Amino acid sequence: MSWSMAEVCRGSGVTSRTLRHYHHIGLLEPESVGPGGQRRYGDRELRRLQRILVMRELGLGLADIRRALDSEHDEVAALRRHLFDLEAERDRLGSLIETVRRTVDALEGNDMTTIRPEELFTGFDVTYYDDRVRTQWPEQWEEAGAAGRDLTPEEGERMRAQAAAQLERMAAHLRAGRPVDDPAVRAEIAAHYEGVCRMWTPDAEAFVQLGRVYAEPGPWREVYEKVAPGLADYQCEAMEDYARHVLGQQESR
């Protein structure tokens, strides 16, 4: 049997534009192309599409997905590896959900002493961004790595406690409706910037980009949003305000 592009789109949720793009880059070629460019897909192509979608869920880019697909010829073994990765991600997310649930309960009870600072980050995969940061800010990556290796356990725990307290304070500012240029919010972002500078020193533009990383879909956003809906975007906007009006002015002097 074979299925038309429209049928594949309905069944998979993938858009026709995406399927055409996959065809164009050689990631997923249809079983056949009829008159007028009508694409049809067979069982083999549908299974390949399933694997593409699985690897996209696991965070792989299209180039890496294509290399993986082209290098693996044992489909069952490959799917077993995907299953293992998905189960590991499920367990990590389960741990993260429980962590955030405990944080929400503590915040609603107005008693953050019920959760230890380091417990805020249980299940949080900070390596999620490693390759991207290493590519985008290579010098800062090396600087942060060296600083991290020099941290004592006590210093690491103190930094986690400070991060937890900052989350709580920023959530309070958000709930109070304070604009991002409010002096209290700017003071909080200044403290956040100083904390980042203990590991690496971002310029104004890098600090803006860091804020956007917090707000984009991924583990950071999950943590912020579970503490307070809208907190990730609020943090991002506040960091951009601070970068433009404080760091930017300092750099222009």
Short mmCIF file of C-alpha atoms in Angstrom, two decimals:
data_model
loop_
_atom_site.label_atom_id
_atom_site.label_comp_id
_atom_site.label_asym_id
_atom_site.label_seq_id
_atom_site.Cartn_x
_atom_site.Cartn_y
_atom_site.Cartn_z
CA MET A 1 0.00 0.00 0.00
CA SER A 2 0.98 3.62 -0.39
CA TRP A 3 -0.38 6.86 0.95
CA SER A 4 -0.68 10.31 -0.58
CA MET A 5 1.03 13.30 0.97
CA ALA A 6 -2.32 14.56 2.26
CA GLU A 7 -2.96 11.24 4.02
CA VAL A 8 0.52 11.24 5.57
CA CYS A 9 0.00 14.81 6.78
CA ARG A 10 -3.32 13.93 8.40
CA GLY A 11 -1.94 10.82 10.06
CA SER A 12 1.37 12.23 11.30
CA GLY A 13 0.61 15.89 11.93
CA VAL A 14 3.54 16.87 9.71
CA THR A 15 2.81 19.65 7.24
CA SER A 16 3.11 19.22 3.49
CA ARG A 17 5.71 21.96 3.47
CA THR A 18 7.84 19.95 5.91
CA LEU A 19 7.52 16.79 3.82
CA ARG A 20 8.55 18.69 0.71
CA HIS A 21 11.53 20.10 2.59
CA TYR A 22 12.54 16.64 3.80
CA HIS A 23 12.35 15.43 0.20
CA HIS A 24 14.37 18.39 -1.05
CA ILE A 25 17.25 17.76 1.38
CA GLY A 26 17.18 14.00 0.85
CA LEU A 27 16.03 13.18 4.37
CA LEU A 28 12.77 11.48 3.37
CA GLU A 29 12.21 10.64 -0.25
CA PRO A 30 8.72 9.47 -1.25
CA GLU A 31 8.16 6.00 -2.63
CA SER A 32 7.09 7.55 -5.92
CA VAL A 33 6.35 10.90 -7.51
CA GLY A 34 3.48 10.97 -9.97
CA PRO A 35 2.24 13.47 -12.52
CA GLY A 36 2.23 17.02 -11.23
CA GLY A 37 4.67 16.13 -8.47
CA GLN A 38 2.17 14.09 -6.46
CA ARG A 39 4.16 12.26 -3.80
CA ARG A 40 3.19 8.89 -2.38
CA TYR A 41 4.70 7.12 0.62
CA GLY A 42 4.93 3.42 1.45
CA ASP A 43 5.41 1.52 4.71
CA ARG A 44 9.18 1.96 4.60
CA GLU A 45 8.88 5.73 4.20
CA LEU A 46 6.36 5.99 7.02
CA ARG A 47 8.67 4.11 9.38
CA ARG A 48 11.53 6.41 8.38
CA LEU A 49 9.30 9.41 9.08
CA GLN A 50 8.51 7.96 12.51
CA ARG A 51 12.22 7.73 13.29
CA ILE A 52 12.77 11.29 12.07
CA LEU A 53 10.06 12.56 14.39
CA VAL A 54 11.41 10.55 17.32
CA MET A 55 14.88 11.98 16.86
CA ARG A 56 13.46 15.48 16.51
CA GLU A 57 11.73 14.96 19.87
CA LEU A 58 15.08 13.93 21.32
CA GLY A 59 16.58 17.23 20.17
CA LEU A 60 18.65 16.15 17.16
CA GLY A 61 19.08 18.47 14.18
CA LEU A 62 18.18 17.40 10.66
CA ALA A 63 21.81 16.92 9.59
CA ASP A 64 22.46 14.60 12.56
CA ILE A 65 19.23 12.72 11.90
CA ARG A 66 20.17 12.11 8.29
CA ARG A 67 23.62 10.83 9.26
CA ALA A 68 22.05 8.50 11.83
CA LEU A 69 19.50 7.16 9.37
CA ASP A 70 22.01 6.67 6.58
CA SER A 71 24.51 4.88 8.82
CA GLU A 72 22.11 2.44 10.48
CA HIS A 73 20.85 -0.54 8.56
CA ASP A 74 19.36 -2.60 11.41
CA GLU A 75 15.98 -0.91 11.83
CA VAL A 76 14.95 -2.94 14.88
CA ALA A 77 18.20 -2.22 16.73
CA ALA A 78 17.89 1.48 15.91
CA LEU A 79 14.32 1.60 17.17
CA ARG A 80 15.36 -0.14 20.38
CA ARG A 81 17.97 2.58 20.92
CA HIS A 82 15.31 5.24 20.30
CA LEU A 83 13.02 3.48 22.77
CA PHE A 84 15.77 3.47 25.40
CA ASP A 85 16.41 7.20 24.85
CA LEU A 86 12.71 8.01 25.03
CA GLU A 87 12.28 6.04 28.25
CA ALA A 88 15.28 7.85 29.75
CA GLU A 89 13.78 11.19 28.73
CA ARG A 90 10.43 10.15 30.21
CA ASP A 91 12.12 9.36 33.51
CA ARG A 92 14.01 12.66 33.46
CA LEU A 93 10.83 14.62 32.74
CA GLY A 94 9.02 12.73 35.49
CA SER A 95 11.72 13.78 37.92
CA LEU A 96 11.58 17.36 36.64
CA ILE A 97 7.78 17.46 36.95
CA GLU A 98 8.00 16.30 40.55
CA THR A 99 10.69 18.89 41.26
CA VAL A 100 8.63 21.73 39.83
CA ARG A 101 5.46 20.49 41.57
CA ARG A 102 7.27 20.65 44.92
CA THR A 103 8.51 24.16 44.09
CA VAL A 104 4.99 25.32 43.23
CA ASP A 105 3.66 23.83 46.48
CA ALA A 106 6.39 25.60 48.42
CA LEU A 107 5.67 28.93 46.72
CA GLU A 108 1.92 28.63 47.22
CA GLY A 109 2.53 27.85 50.88
CA ASN A 110 4.88 30.84 51.04
CA ASP A 111 7.53 28.63 52.61
CA MET A 112 10.56 27.87 50.44
CA THR A 113 12.26 26.24 53.44
CA THR A 114 10.35 23.06 52.61
CA ILE A 115 12.56 22.47 49.57
CA ARG A 116 16.33 22.55 49.49
CA PRO A 117 17.86 24.89 46.88
CA GLU A 118 19.60 22.12 44.97
CA GLU A 119 16.32 20.19 44.77
CA LEU A 120 14.99 22.92 42.48
CA PHE A 121 17.15 21.49 39.72
CA THR A 122 16.61 17.76 40.16
CA GLY A 123 15.98 16.26 36.74
CA PHE A 124 17.10 19.41 34.97
CA ASP A 125 19.41 18.53 32.10
CA VAL A 126 21.83 21.44 31.88
CA THR A 127 23.79 19.65 29.14
CA TYR A 128 20.80 20.33 26.85
CA TYR A 129 22.49 23.55 25.69
CA ASP A 130 26.15 22.49 25.81
CA ASP A 131 26.80 22.05 22.08
CA ARG A 132 25.00 25.27 21.22
CA VAL A 133 26.82 27.36 23.82
CA ARG A 134 30.16 25.81 22.88
CA THR A 135 29.55 26.84 19.26
CA GLN A 136 28.05 30.28 19.87
CA TRP A 137 30.36 31.46 22.68
CA PRO A 138 33.50 29.28 22.51
CA GLU A 139 35.73 31.57 24.61
CA GLN A 140 33.06 32.03 27.25
CA TRP A 141 32.43 28.28 27.24
CA GLU A 142 36.07 27.64 28.13
CA GLU A 143 35.96 30.39 30.76
CA ALA A 144 32.83 28.93 32.36
CA GLY A 145 34.25 25.42 32.27
CA ALA A 146 37.42 26.52 34.06
CA ALA A 147 35.39 28.43 36.66
CA GLY A 148 33.11 25.46 37.23
CA ARG A 149 36.03 23.13 37.83
CA ASP A 150 37.37 25.49 40.48
CA LEU A 151 34.11 25.60 42.45
CA THR A 152 34.07 23.87 45.81
CA PRO A 153 30.94 21.88 46.78
CA GLU A 154 30.04 24.61 49.26
CA GLU A 155 30.32 27.30 46.57
CA GLY A 156 28.21 25.24 44.19
CA GLU A 157 25.50 24.80 46.83
CA ARG A 158 25.56 28.51 47.61
CA MET A 159 25.12 29.36 43.91
CA ARG A 160 22.16 26.99 43.65
CA ALA A 161 20.60 28.57 46.71
CA GLN A 162 21.04 32.01 45.20
CA ALA A 163 19.48 30.85 41.93
CA ALA A 164 16.50 29.46 43.82
CA ALA A 165 16.03 32.72 45.72
CA GLN A 166 16.25 34.72 42.49
CA LEU A 167 13.53 32.60 40.91
CA GLU A 168 11.28 33.30 43.87
CA ARG A 169 11.95 37.05 43.83
CA MET A 170 11.43 37.38 40.08
CA ALA A 171 8.15 35.47 40.39
CA ALA A 172 7.08 37.94 43.08
CA HIS A 173 7.89 40.89 40.81
CA LEU A 174 5.89 39.29 38.00
CA ARG A 175 2.87 38.67 40.21
CA ALA A 176 3.05 42.25 41.47
CA GLY A 177 2.86 43.51 37.89
CA ARG A 178 6.14 45.41 38.02
CA PRO A 179 7.50 46.48 34.60
CA VAL A 180 10.91 45.20 33.58
CA ASP A 181 12.42 48.68 33.93
CA ASP A 182 11.28 48.96 37.55
CA PRO A 183 14.34 49.65 39.77
CA ALA A 184 13.61 46.57 41.88
CA VAL A 185 13.50 44.33 38.81
CA ARG A 186 16.65 45.88 37.37
CA ALA A 187 18.40 45.31 40.68
CA GLU A 188 17.41 41.65 40.55
CA ILE A 189 18.68 41.30 37.00
CA ALA A 190 21.91 43.05 38.03
CA ALA A 191 22.35 40.36 40.68
CA HIS A 192 21.65 37.71 38.07
CA TYR A 193 24.24 39.24 35.76
CA GLU A 194 26.81 39.27 38.56
CA GLY A 195 26.07 35.60 39.19
CA VAL A 196 26.62 34.77 35.51
CA CYS A 197 29.88 36.72 35.58
CA ARG A 198 31.22 34.34 38.20
CA MET A 199 31.33 31.75 35.44
CA TRP A 200 31.75 33.86 32.27
CA THR A 201 31.33 37.52 31.33
CA PRO A 202 28.67 38.19 28.68
CA ASP A 203 28.54 41.49 26.83
CA ALA A 204 25.19 43.19 26.28
CA GLU A 205 24.29 41.18 23.19
CA ALA A 206 25.31 37.86 24.74
CA PHE A 207 23.21 38.67 27.82
CA VAL A 208 20.21 39.31 25.56
CA GLN A 209 20.79 35.97 23.84
CA LEU A 210 21.09 34.21 27.19
CA GLY A 211 17.71 35.59 28.21
CA ARG A 212 16.22 34.27 24.98
CA VAL A 213 17.64 30.84 25.74
CA TYR A 214 15.73 30.88 29.04
CA ALA A 215 12.50 31.74 27.19
CA GLU A 216 12.73 29.34 24.27
CA PRO A 217 11.17 25.86 24.48
CA GLY A 218 13.38 23.59 26.57
CA PRO A 219 14.34 22.71 30.14
CA TRP A 220 15.00 26.30 31.28
CA ARG A 221 11.57 27.47 30.16
CA GLU A 222 9.93 24.50 31.84
CA VAL A 223 11.48 25.43 35.17
CA TYR A 224 10.59 29.12 34.92
CA GLU A 225 7.03 28.49 33.74
CA LYS A 226 6.28 26.00 36.47
CA VAL A 227 7.42 28.44 39.12
CA ALA A 228 5.13 31.13 37.66
CA PRO A 229 3.35 31.19 34.30
CA GLY A 230 4.92 33.87 32.14
CA LEU A 231 8.12 33.99 34.20
CA ALA A 232 10.39 32.81 31.36
CA ASP A 233 9.28 35.60 29.04
CA TYR A 234 9.38 38.12 31.89
CA GLN A 235 12.96 37.10 32.72
CA CYS A 236 13.90 37.37 29.04
CA GLU A 237 12.38 40.85 28.69
CA ALA A 238 14.02 42.03 31.91
CA MET A 239 17.43 40.78 30.79
CA GLU A 240 17.04 42.52 27.44
CA ASP A 241 16.05 45.76 29.18
CA TYR A 242 19.09 45.53 31.46
CA ALA A 243 21.39 44.71 28.55
CA ARG A 244 20.15 47.62 26.42
CA HIS A 245 19.92 50.29 29.09
CA VAL A 246 22.65 49.35 31.56
CA LEU A 247 25.27 47.11 29.92
CA GLY A 248 24.92 48.85 26.58
CA GLN A 249 25.54 52.25 28.13
CA GLN A 250 28.55 50.93 30.01
CA GLU A 251 30.02 49.51 26.79
CA SER A 252 29.49 52.77 24.90
CA ARG A 253 31.53 54.81 27.37
#
